[in-house]
mmCIF file of C-alpha atoms in Angstrom:
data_model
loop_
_atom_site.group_PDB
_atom_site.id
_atom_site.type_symbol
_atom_site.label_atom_id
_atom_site.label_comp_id
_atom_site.label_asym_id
_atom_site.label_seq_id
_atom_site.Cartn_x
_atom_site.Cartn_y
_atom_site.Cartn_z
ATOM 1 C CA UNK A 1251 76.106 99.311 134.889
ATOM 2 C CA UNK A 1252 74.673 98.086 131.792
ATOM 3 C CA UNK A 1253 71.589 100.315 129.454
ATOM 4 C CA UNK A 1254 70.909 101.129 125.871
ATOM 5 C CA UNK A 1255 70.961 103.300 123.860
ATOM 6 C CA UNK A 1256 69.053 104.319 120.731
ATOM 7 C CA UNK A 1257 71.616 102.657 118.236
ATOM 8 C CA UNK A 1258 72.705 105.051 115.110
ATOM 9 C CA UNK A 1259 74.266 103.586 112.217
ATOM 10 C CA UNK A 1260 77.601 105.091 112.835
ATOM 11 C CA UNK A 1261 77.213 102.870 115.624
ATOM 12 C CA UNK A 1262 77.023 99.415 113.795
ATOM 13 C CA UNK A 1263 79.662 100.520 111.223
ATOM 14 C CA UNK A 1264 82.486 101.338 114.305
ATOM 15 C CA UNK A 1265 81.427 98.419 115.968
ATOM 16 C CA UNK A 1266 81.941 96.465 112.952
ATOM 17 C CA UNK A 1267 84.758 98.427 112.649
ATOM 18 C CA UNK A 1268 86.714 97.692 115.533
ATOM 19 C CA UNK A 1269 85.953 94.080 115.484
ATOM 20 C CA UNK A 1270 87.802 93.461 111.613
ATOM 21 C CA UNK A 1271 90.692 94.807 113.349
ATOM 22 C CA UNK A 1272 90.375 92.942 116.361
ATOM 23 C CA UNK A 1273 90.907 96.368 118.792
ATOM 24 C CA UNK A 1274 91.899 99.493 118.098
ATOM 25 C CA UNK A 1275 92.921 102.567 120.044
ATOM 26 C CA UNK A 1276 90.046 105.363 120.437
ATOM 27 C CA UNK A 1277 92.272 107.857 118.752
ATOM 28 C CA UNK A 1278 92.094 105.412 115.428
ATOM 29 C CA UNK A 1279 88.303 105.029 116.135
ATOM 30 C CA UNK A 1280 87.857 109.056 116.169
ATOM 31 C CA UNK A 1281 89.894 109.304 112.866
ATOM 32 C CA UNK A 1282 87.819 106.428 111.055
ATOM 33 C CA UNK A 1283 84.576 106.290 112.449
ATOM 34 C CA UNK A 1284 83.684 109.757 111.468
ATOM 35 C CA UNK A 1285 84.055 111.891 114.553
ATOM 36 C CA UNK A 1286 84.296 115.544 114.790
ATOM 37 C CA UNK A 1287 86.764 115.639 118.051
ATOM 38 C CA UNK A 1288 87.993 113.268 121.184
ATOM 39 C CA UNK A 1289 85.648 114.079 123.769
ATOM 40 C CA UNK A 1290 82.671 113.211 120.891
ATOM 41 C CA UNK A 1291 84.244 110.159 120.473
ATOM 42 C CA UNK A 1292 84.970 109.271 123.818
ATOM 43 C CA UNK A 1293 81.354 109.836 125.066
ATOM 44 C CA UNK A 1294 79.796 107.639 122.178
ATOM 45 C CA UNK A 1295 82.597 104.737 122.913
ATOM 46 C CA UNK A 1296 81.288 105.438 126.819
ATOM 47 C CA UNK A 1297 78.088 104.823 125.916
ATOM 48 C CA UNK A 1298 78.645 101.311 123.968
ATOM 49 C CA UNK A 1299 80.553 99.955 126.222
ATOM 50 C CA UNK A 1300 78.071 101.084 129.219
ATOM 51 C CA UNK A 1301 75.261 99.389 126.769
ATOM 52 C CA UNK A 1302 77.504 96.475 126.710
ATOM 53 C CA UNK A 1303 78.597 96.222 123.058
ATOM 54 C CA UNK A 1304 82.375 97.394 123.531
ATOM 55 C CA UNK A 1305 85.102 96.874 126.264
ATOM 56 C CA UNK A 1306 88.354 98.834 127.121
ATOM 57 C CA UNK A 1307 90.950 96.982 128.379
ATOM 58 C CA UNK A 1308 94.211 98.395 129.999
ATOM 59 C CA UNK A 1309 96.500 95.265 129.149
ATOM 60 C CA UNK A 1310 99.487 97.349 128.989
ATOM 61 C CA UNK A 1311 101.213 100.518 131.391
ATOM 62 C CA UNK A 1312 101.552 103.137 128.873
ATOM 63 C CA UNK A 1313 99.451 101.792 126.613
ATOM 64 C CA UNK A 1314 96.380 103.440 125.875
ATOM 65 C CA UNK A 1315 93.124 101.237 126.640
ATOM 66 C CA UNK A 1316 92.322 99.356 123.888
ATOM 67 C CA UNK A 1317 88.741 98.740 122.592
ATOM 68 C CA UNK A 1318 87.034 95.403 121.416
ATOM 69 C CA UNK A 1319 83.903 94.424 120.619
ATOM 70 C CA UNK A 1320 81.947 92.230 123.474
ATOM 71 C CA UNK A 1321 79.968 88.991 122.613
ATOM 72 C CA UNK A 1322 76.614 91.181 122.599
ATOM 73 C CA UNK A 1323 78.713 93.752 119.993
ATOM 74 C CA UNK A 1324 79.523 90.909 117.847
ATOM 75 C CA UNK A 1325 75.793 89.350 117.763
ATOM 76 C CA UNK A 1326 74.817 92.697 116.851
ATOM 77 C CA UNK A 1327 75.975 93.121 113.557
ATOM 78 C CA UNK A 1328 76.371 89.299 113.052
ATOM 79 C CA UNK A 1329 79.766 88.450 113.497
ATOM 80 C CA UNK A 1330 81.846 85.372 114.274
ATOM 81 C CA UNK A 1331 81.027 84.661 118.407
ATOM 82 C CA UNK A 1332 84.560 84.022 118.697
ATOM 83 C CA UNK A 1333 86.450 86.396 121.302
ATOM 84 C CA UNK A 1334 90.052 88.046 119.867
ATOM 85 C CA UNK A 1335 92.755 87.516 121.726
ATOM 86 C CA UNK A 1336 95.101 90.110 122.760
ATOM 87 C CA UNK A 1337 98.770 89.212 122.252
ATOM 88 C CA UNK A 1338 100.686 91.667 124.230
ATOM 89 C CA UNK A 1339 104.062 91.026 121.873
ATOM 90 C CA UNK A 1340 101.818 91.821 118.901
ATOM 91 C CA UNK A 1341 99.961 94.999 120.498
ATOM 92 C CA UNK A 1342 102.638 97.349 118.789
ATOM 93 C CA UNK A 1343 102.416 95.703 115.478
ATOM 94 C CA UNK A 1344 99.273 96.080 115.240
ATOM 95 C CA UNK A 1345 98.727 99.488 116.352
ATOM 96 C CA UNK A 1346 101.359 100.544 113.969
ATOM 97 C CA UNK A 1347 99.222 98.394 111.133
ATOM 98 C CA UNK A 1348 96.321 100.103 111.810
ATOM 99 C CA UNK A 1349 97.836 104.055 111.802
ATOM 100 C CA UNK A 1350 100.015 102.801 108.566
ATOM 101 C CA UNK A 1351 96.013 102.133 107.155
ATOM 102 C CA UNK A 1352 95.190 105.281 108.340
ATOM 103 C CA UNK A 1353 97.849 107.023 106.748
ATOM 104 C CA UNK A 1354 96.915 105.775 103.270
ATOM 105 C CA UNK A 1355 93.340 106.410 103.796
ATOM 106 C CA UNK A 1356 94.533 110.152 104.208
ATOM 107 C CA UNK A 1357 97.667 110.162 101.828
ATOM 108 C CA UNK A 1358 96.022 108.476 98.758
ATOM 109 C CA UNK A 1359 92.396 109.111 100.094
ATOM 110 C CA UNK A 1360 91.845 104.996 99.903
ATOM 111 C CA UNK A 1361 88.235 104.282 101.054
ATOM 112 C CA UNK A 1362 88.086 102.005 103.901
ATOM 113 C CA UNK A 1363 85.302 99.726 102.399
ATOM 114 C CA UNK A 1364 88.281 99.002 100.076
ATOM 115 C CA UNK A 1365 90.441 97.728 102.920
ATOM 116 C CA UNK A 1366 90.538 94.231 104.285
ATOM 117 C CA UNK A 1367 92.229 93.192 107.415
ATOM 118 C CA UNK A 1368 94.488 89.927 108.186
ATOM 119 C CA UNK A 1369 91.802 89.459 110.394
ATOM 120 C CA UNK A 1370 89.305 89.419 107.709
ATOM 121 C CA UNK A 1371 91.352 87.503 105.508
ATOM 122 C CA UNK A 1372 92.071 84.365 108.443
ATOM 123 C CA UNK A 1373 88.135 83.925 108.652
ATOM 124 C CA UNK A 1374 87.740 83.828 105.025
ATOM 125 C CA UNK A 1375 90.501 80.847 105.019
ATOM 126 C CA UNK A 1376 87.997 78.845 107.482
ATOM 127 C CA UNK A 1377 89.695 76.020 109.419
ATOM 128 C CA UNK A 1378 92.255 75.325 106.950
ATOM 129 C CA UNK A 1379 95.753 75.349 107.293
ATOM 130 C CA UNK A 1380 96.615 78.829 108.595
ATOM 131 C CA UNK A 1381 98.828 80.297 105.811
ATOM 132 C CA UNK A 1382 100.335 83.691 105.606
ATOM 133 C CA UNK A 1383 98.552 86.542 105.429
ATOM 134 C CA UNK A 1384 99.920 90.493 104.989
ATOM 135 C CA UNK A 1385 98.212 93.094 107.505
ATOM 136 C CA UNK A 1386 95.821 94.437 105.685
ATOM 137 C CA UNK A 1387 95.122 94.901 100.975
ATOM 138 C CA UNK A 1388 93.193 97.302 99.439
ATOM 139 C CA UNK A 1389 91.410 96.860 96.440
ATOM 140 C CA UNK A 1390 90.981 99.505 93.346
ATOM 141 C CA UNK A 1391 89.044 98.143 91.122
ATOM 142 C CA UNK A 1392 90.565 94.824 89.738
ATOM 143 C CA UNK A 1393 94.380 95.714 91.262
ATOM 144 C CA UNK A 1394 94.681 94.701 94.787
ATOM 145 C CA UNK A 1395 97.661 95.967 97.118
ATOM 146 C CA UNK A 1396 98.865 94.480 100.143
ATOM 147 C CA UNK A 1397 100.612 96.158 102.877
ATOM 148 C CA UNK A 1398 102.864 94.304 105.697
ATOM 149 C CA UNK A 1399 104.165 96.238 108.857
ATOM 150 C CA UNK A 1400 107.739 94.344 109.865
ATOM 151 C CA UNK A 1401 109.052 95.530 113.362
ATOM 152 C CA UNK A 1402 111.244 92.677 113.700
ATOM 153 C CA UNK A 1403 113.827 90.807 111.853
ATOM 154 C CA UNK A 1404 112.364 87.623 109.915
ATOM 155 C CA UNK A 1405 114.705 84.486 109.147
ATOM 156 C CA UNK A 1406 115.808 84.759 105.358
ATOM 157 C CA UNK A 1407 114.186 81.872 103.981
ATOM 158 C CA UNK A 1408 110.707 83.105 105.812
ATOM 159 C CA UNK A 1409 110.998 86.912 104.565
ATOM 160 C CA UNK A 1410 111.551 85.525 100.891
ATOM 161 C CA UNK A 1411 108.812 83.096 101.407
ATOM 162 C CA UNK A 1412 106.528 85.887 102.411
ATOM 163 C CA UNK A 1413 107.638 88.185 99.868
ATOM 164 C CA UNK A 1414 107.264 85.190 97.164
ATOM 165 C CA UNK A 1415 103.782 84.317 98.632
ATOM 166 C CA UNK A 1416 102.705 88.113 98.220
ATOM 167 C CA UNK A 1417 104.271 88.765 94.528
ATOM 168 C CA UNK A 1418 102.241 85.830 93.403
ATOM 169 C CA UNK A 1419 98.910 86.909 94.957
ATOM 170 C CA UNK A 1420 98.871 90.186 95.155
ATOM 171 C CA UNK A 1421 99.707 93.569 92.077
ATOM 172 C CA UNK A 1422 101.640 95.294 94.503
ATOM 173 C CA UNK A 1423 103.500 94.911 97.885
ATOM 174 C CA UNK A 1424 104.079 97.863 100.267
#
């Protein structure tokens, strides 16, 4: 059953949120999106996705659902149309990228306006060649650092590529 809801900015910002990522978990959601507890969270994510601007999907057993952000979600706050797709051999990865962002944000108190996703970076890049991207950077002022999650074994020649591509772009490499 679809309604609205009175929209609060919180709102547009999570939404907005969860789509640079692509999904996210609602325990990242509560710990980003400025929420006092779980069942806070959980009752505002109920309500978008009863209003029809988020979906939880169940793709995997043991897997906690994970949220994305419908087409009405991404008209909202004016984002690409296009619908993410959910690669089940890249769920863990990027779960793990997104707590490893987390982590930082609470370690070395990082903003998250300072953080860009490889999601964000891919639509910058337009149709071109798709080239290789790290997970997420975060700027400081005029250094930028990028951060890559591994959780498999790369061939040689494309780990040094990687790491070559991301010395030359990038200040730092975590």
């Amino acid at each position: 059953m679809k309604y609205s809801i009175k929209l609060l900015p919180r709102d547009y910002a999570n939404i907005a949120l969860i789509d640079s990522w692509g999904y996210m978990l609602g325990r990242q959601i509560m710990m980003l999106g400025g929420f006092s507890g779980s069942r806070a969270c959980d009752r505002r994510l109920r309500a978008l996705i009863d209003a029809g601007y988020l979906e939880r999907r169940k793709i995997l057993y043991g897997v906690p659902g994970l949220y994305q952000v419908t087409h009405k979600g991404k008209m909202l706050i004016g984002a690409s149309p296009k619908k993410t797709k959910i690669r089940v051999e890249q769920i863990a990865h990027d779960v793990l990228a997104i707590d490893t962002a987390i982590y930082l944000i609470h370690l070395y108190g990082v903003p998250l306006s300072a953080i860009t996703t490889e999601k964000q970076m891919h639509q910058e890049d337009g149709f071109s060649n798709r080239k290789h991207r790290p997970d997420f950077v975060i700027t400081s002022g005029n250094k930028t650092v990028c951060v890559e999650v591994e959780l498999s074994p790369k061939s040689k020649p494309k780990f040094l590529n990687n790491l070559k591509s991301n010395y030359e772009t990038y200040d730092r490499q975590i």
